[in-house]
Amino acid sequence: MELVLQAIDINKTYPGVKALDSFDFELIKGEVQALVGQNGAGKSTFIEIIAGSLRPDSGKIIIEGKEFEYLEPFQSIELGIQTVHQETQLVNELSVAENIYLFDIPVNRWGLVDYQLCKERASSLLEELGIDIDPDLKVEKLTFIEKKLVSIAKAFSRKAEILILDEPTASLDEKGKEILFDVIRRGTKRGLSVIYISHNLGEIFEISSRVTVLKDGKKVGTHETSKISMNTIVSEMIGKKATTIYVRDKHGKWIDEQNKLEVVDYSQAGVVENVTFSVSRGEIFGLGGLVGSGRTELARMIFGLDEKDSGRLIYCGKDITPKSPYDAIQKGIGYLTEDRKEDGLLLERPILENVSLVRLAKSNRFFLNLLQEKIETKEMSDKIQIKTPSIENIVLTLSGGNQQKVILAKWLFAGAEILIFDEPTVGIDVGAKGEIYRMIEQLASEGKVIIMISSDNPELITMCDRVGIMRNGKLVTILENENINEENILRYSMGVIEEEVQK
Amino acid sequence: MTENVQIKERKSRRFNLSQSMILILLIVLLSIIATVVNPNFIRFTNLINILQQIAVLGIVASGVGMLLVSGEIDISVGSQVSLMGVILAMTIQKMLGLPEGNVAQWRQTLAIPFAVFITFAVGFVLGLINGITVIKSKAHSFIITLGFMLAYKGVALLTTGGASYMLFGTFETLGRGRVLHFIPIPVLFLIGIILVTHIILKYFRYGRFLYAVGDNRKAAYVSGINTNRITVTAYIVVGLLDALAALILISRVGSALATTGDPYALDALAAVIVGGVSILGGKGNALSIFLGVVLIGLIGNALIIMNVNPYVRDVVIGLIIIIAVSIGQFSTQK
């Protein structure tokens, strides 16, 4: 048994988060080892360290008998570590052959590109891997699976000892998956070792020989896939007990079932499929699922930001389907987007201007009333407890938690009755998280309709009256009461033996 | 944590203040040097003279400045002024004929109002075309307006055939007149436009939205702002201000060539950028536009009055832009 990669006692800390905690890892020559864990368990951090794009705080990496404290990207490539990312990184304008040899293009004696040689090499490589694609085709003409296969061929074009596959089957159909697995199996026969990251446990059982489970940056264990059950893996991913930082009193006394928001049959081809649910006033409805399962896309459609094929929004019996964000705001909907910096805040403008923005957009005033605006936004920011010496400070100077409060203040200031929170506590420290939870709870008790998207499962469990789980664009189930637990959320999110859970 | 926030805050405050302060210091310093070399510089008539010289630039720069605040750019403003100047002069000449000829009374009465109306109408249309093309093409506004810069210039050349339209003193008051024999009319327009710019940016909902769209267009859209309408309106404002600039410029010069307004494109951009309006949008105000314009005008005037080769002007202005932008970049990276 020959080890091709050994990582010993790797640590990596980000402000407030231990991304990797004394992590050990061993990869045997010729094996496919799966790496599983929840969002934020540390899989990506580890991969980046191995690929050389991130330096660990401490620890050792041993490859080919050589010991490294960290790797530079070029070292990693020279050692034969090749990564195939979830998003293909190919140049659409170039041919398959040119893409495969992009960083190592053959040249003739004049130093010019030798296209003939490039094509010949690509042909023989593709043939060897059993991939049937014309090397002359432009990459933009390829299907998704073909692009994936070309990315893998590209990885093999250099010295490839260790292949890292990050969610390789995301958006692949069954046939595409079979082709991919076939290529992986051919590779391992030639002595290639594979680190395989996936949320799809079914696949992991099909392709991997061993599986390593990560939880909060720590290794829970490495098992031979044939000797472990899916259920054991799921429980290992969840761990013993999630630390709760907030306790919500969920007796549902505020829920007003007469008046509710109905989300009816939202669809957009390839993104969201026939999603229907309803949320009562005073209720917090959670939306769980994996990243990319269509939750954010659904929220954007509800808010009138993105196109949709179908879908109606009914509030207290009235059709309020918004045509645009402006229309949504007029109808009392507020959307706290997933990425505050991307489309939430005016980072270099004062807090005051951020808070009053939506109300201004909603009104038909021509002139500003600066004095009144200042008094009222100050009141609002005090109520929300934005910690700042002055509301004339620019938002950039605030911490993540306070920035999130600014966004919340802006929607409340405009009088939003229906609030969609998309990952409300991402990148926020523990103290501010508690405050945000308290505010959301408070808003529910005031009779607002709240939809909360989160990838932080303990957060969904703590906060939500009901939790809908999305998977591949579909709302697969709605969990209620004691069924809202981490195990159920995870199983439905990953599509693990659904019948068994219901027993 | 709070301490940290306060330190950051103080830093950004200090910079914002110093941005305008540096300009004021620079202006004072330059004035002192010029006065020492040639005491005539500080005479009231020369100072009024400087204001008159920068009036057209200031009007063009106000439009460009507000557009830049909203995160877009227009480098076709010079060609717009040229084209509108040509159309204005041509209309007047067609209506009034040559000086010796007889023209009907109604023509004499209507020539100027009609020509002024046409100029503003063209300004509106050019702004509308620019704005709509920018939002529909989704290309960077620099490229779109580069194209329009060439196109408008071409139309101006086609219209004149390379010759100039003379006005024979029929349209002089606006550019050369003085109120109370003392303050040039263009200076009044300059001050008026700067004040209006200040009011729009500070007290109008529209002005607030310019900053919002310039700082983060996506966030502005999510917040319910019709971002496309804001952008198109900003281009129309630029077009209308260019029309006013063309009226004053042609009135002062007394004739129109297809290239009369060309230098204003780069000078106006230079002025607002030196003044501290961010090319990335979301930053700047009427004071920064005004100070930038004054500085540019001052450099030109001071160099002439100090008897320095006037061609040095562009070298100096060029270097000042580079320094100003580098300082701005440096401060935002902190």
PDB file of C-alpha atoms in Angstrom, chain A residues 303 325-326 329 341-343 345-349 360-361 363 365-368 370 373 393 410, chain B residues 5-6 9 13 202-205 208-209 211-212 215-216 218-219 221-225 282-283:
ATOM      1  CA  PHE A 303     -39.297  39.510  -5.599  1.00  0.00           C
ATOM      2  CA  PRO A 325     -38.456  45.100  -7.595  1.00  0.00           C
ATOM      3  CA  TYR A 326     -40.169  48.522  -7.666  1.00  0.00           C
ATOM      4  CA  ILE A 329     -41.671  47.233  -2.875  1.00  0.00           C
ATOM      5  CA  LYS A 341     -21.747  43.646  -0.981  1.00  0.00           C
ATOM      6  CA  GLU A 342     -22.960  42.473  -4.366  1.00  0.00           C
ATOM      7  CA  ASP A 343     -26.504  43.807  -4.353  1.00  0.00           C
ATOM      8  CA  LEU A 345     -25.468  47.934   0.165  1.00  0.00           C
ATOM      9  CA  LEU A 346     -24.183  51.236  -1.100  1.00  0.00           C
ATOM     10  CA  LEU A 347     -20.865  50.565   0.606  1.00  0.00           C
ATOM     11  CA  GLU A 348     -19.323  53.980   0.216  1.00  0.00           C
ATOM     12  CA  ARG A 349     -22.446  55.987   1.038  1.00  0.00           C
ATOM     13  CA  LEU A 360     -37.428  57.105  -1.219  1.00  0.00           C
ATOM     14  CA  ALA A 361     -37.790  54.773  -4.177  1.00  0.00           C
ATOM     15  CA  SER A 363     -42.364  57.506  -2.573  1.00  0.00           C
ATOM     16  CA  ARG A 365     -41.388  62.944  -3.689  1.00  0.00           C
ATOM     17  CA  PHE A 366     -39.296  65.244  -5.775  1.00  0.00           C
ATOM     18  CA  PHE A 367     -37.315  66.978  -3.065  1.00  0.00           C
ATOM     19  CA  LEU A 368     -35.658  65.476  -0.037  1.00  0.00           C
ATOM     20  CA  LEU A 370     -32.980  66.218   4.881  1.00  0.00           C
ATOM     21  CA  GLU A 373     -34.866  62.093   6.979  1.00  0.00           C
ATOM     22  CA  ASN A 393     -20.533  57.241   8.491  1.00  0.00           C
ATOM     23  CA  LYS A 410     -33.824  49.895   5.035  1.00  0.00           C
TER      24      LYS A 410
ATOM     25  CA  VAL B   5     -14.562  51.585  13.524  1.00  0.00           C
ATOM     26  CA  GLN B   6     -13.872  55.051  14.838  1.00  0.00           C
ATOM     27  CA  GLU B   9     -14.067  56.682  10.195  1.00  0.00           C
ATOM     28  CA  ARG B  13     -13.316  61.887   7.007  1.00  0.00           C
ATOM     29  CA  LYS B 202     -27.963  67.370  -2.451  1.00  0.00           C
ATOM     30  CA  TYR B 203     -31.680  68.124  -2.237  1.00  0.00           C
ATOM     31  CA  PHE B 204     -33.328  66.229  -5.090  1.00  0.00           C
ATOM     32  CA  ARG B 205     -34.429  62.626  -4.788  1.00  0.00           C
ATOM     33  CA  ARG B 208     -29.639  60.850  -4.245  1.00  0.00           C
ATOM     34  CA  PHE B 209     -30.437  58.157  -6.783  1.00  0.00           C
ATOM     35  CA  TYR B 211     -25.188  58.427  -6.005  1.00  0.00           C
ATOM     36  CA  ALA B 212     -27.013  55.172  -5.300  1.00  0.00           C
ATOM     37  CA  ASP B 215     -22.175  53.305  -5.879  1.00  0.00           C
ATOM     38  CA  ASN B 216     -23.918  49.996  -6.547  1.00  0.00           C
ATOM     39  CA  LYS B 218     -27.491  46.227  -8.554  1.00  0.00           C
ATOM     40  CA  ALA B 219     -28.283  47.247  -4.984  1.00  0.00           C
ATOM     41  CA  TYR B 221     -32.192  48.177  -8.575  1.00  0.00           C
ATOM     42  CA  VAL B 222     -33.049  45.747  -5.779  1.00  0.00           C
ATOM     43  CA  SER B 223     -34.036  48.783  -3.701  1.00  0.00           C
ATOM     44  CA  GLY B 224     -36.671  49.672  -6.280  1.00  0.00           C
ATOM     45  CA  ILE B 225     -34.889  52.359  -8.256  1.00  0.00           C
ATOM     46  CA  GLY B 282     -20.915  57.339  -6.219  1.00  0.00           C
ATOM     47  CA  LYS B 283     -18.539  60.084  -5.150  1.00  0.00           C
TER      48      LYS B 283
END
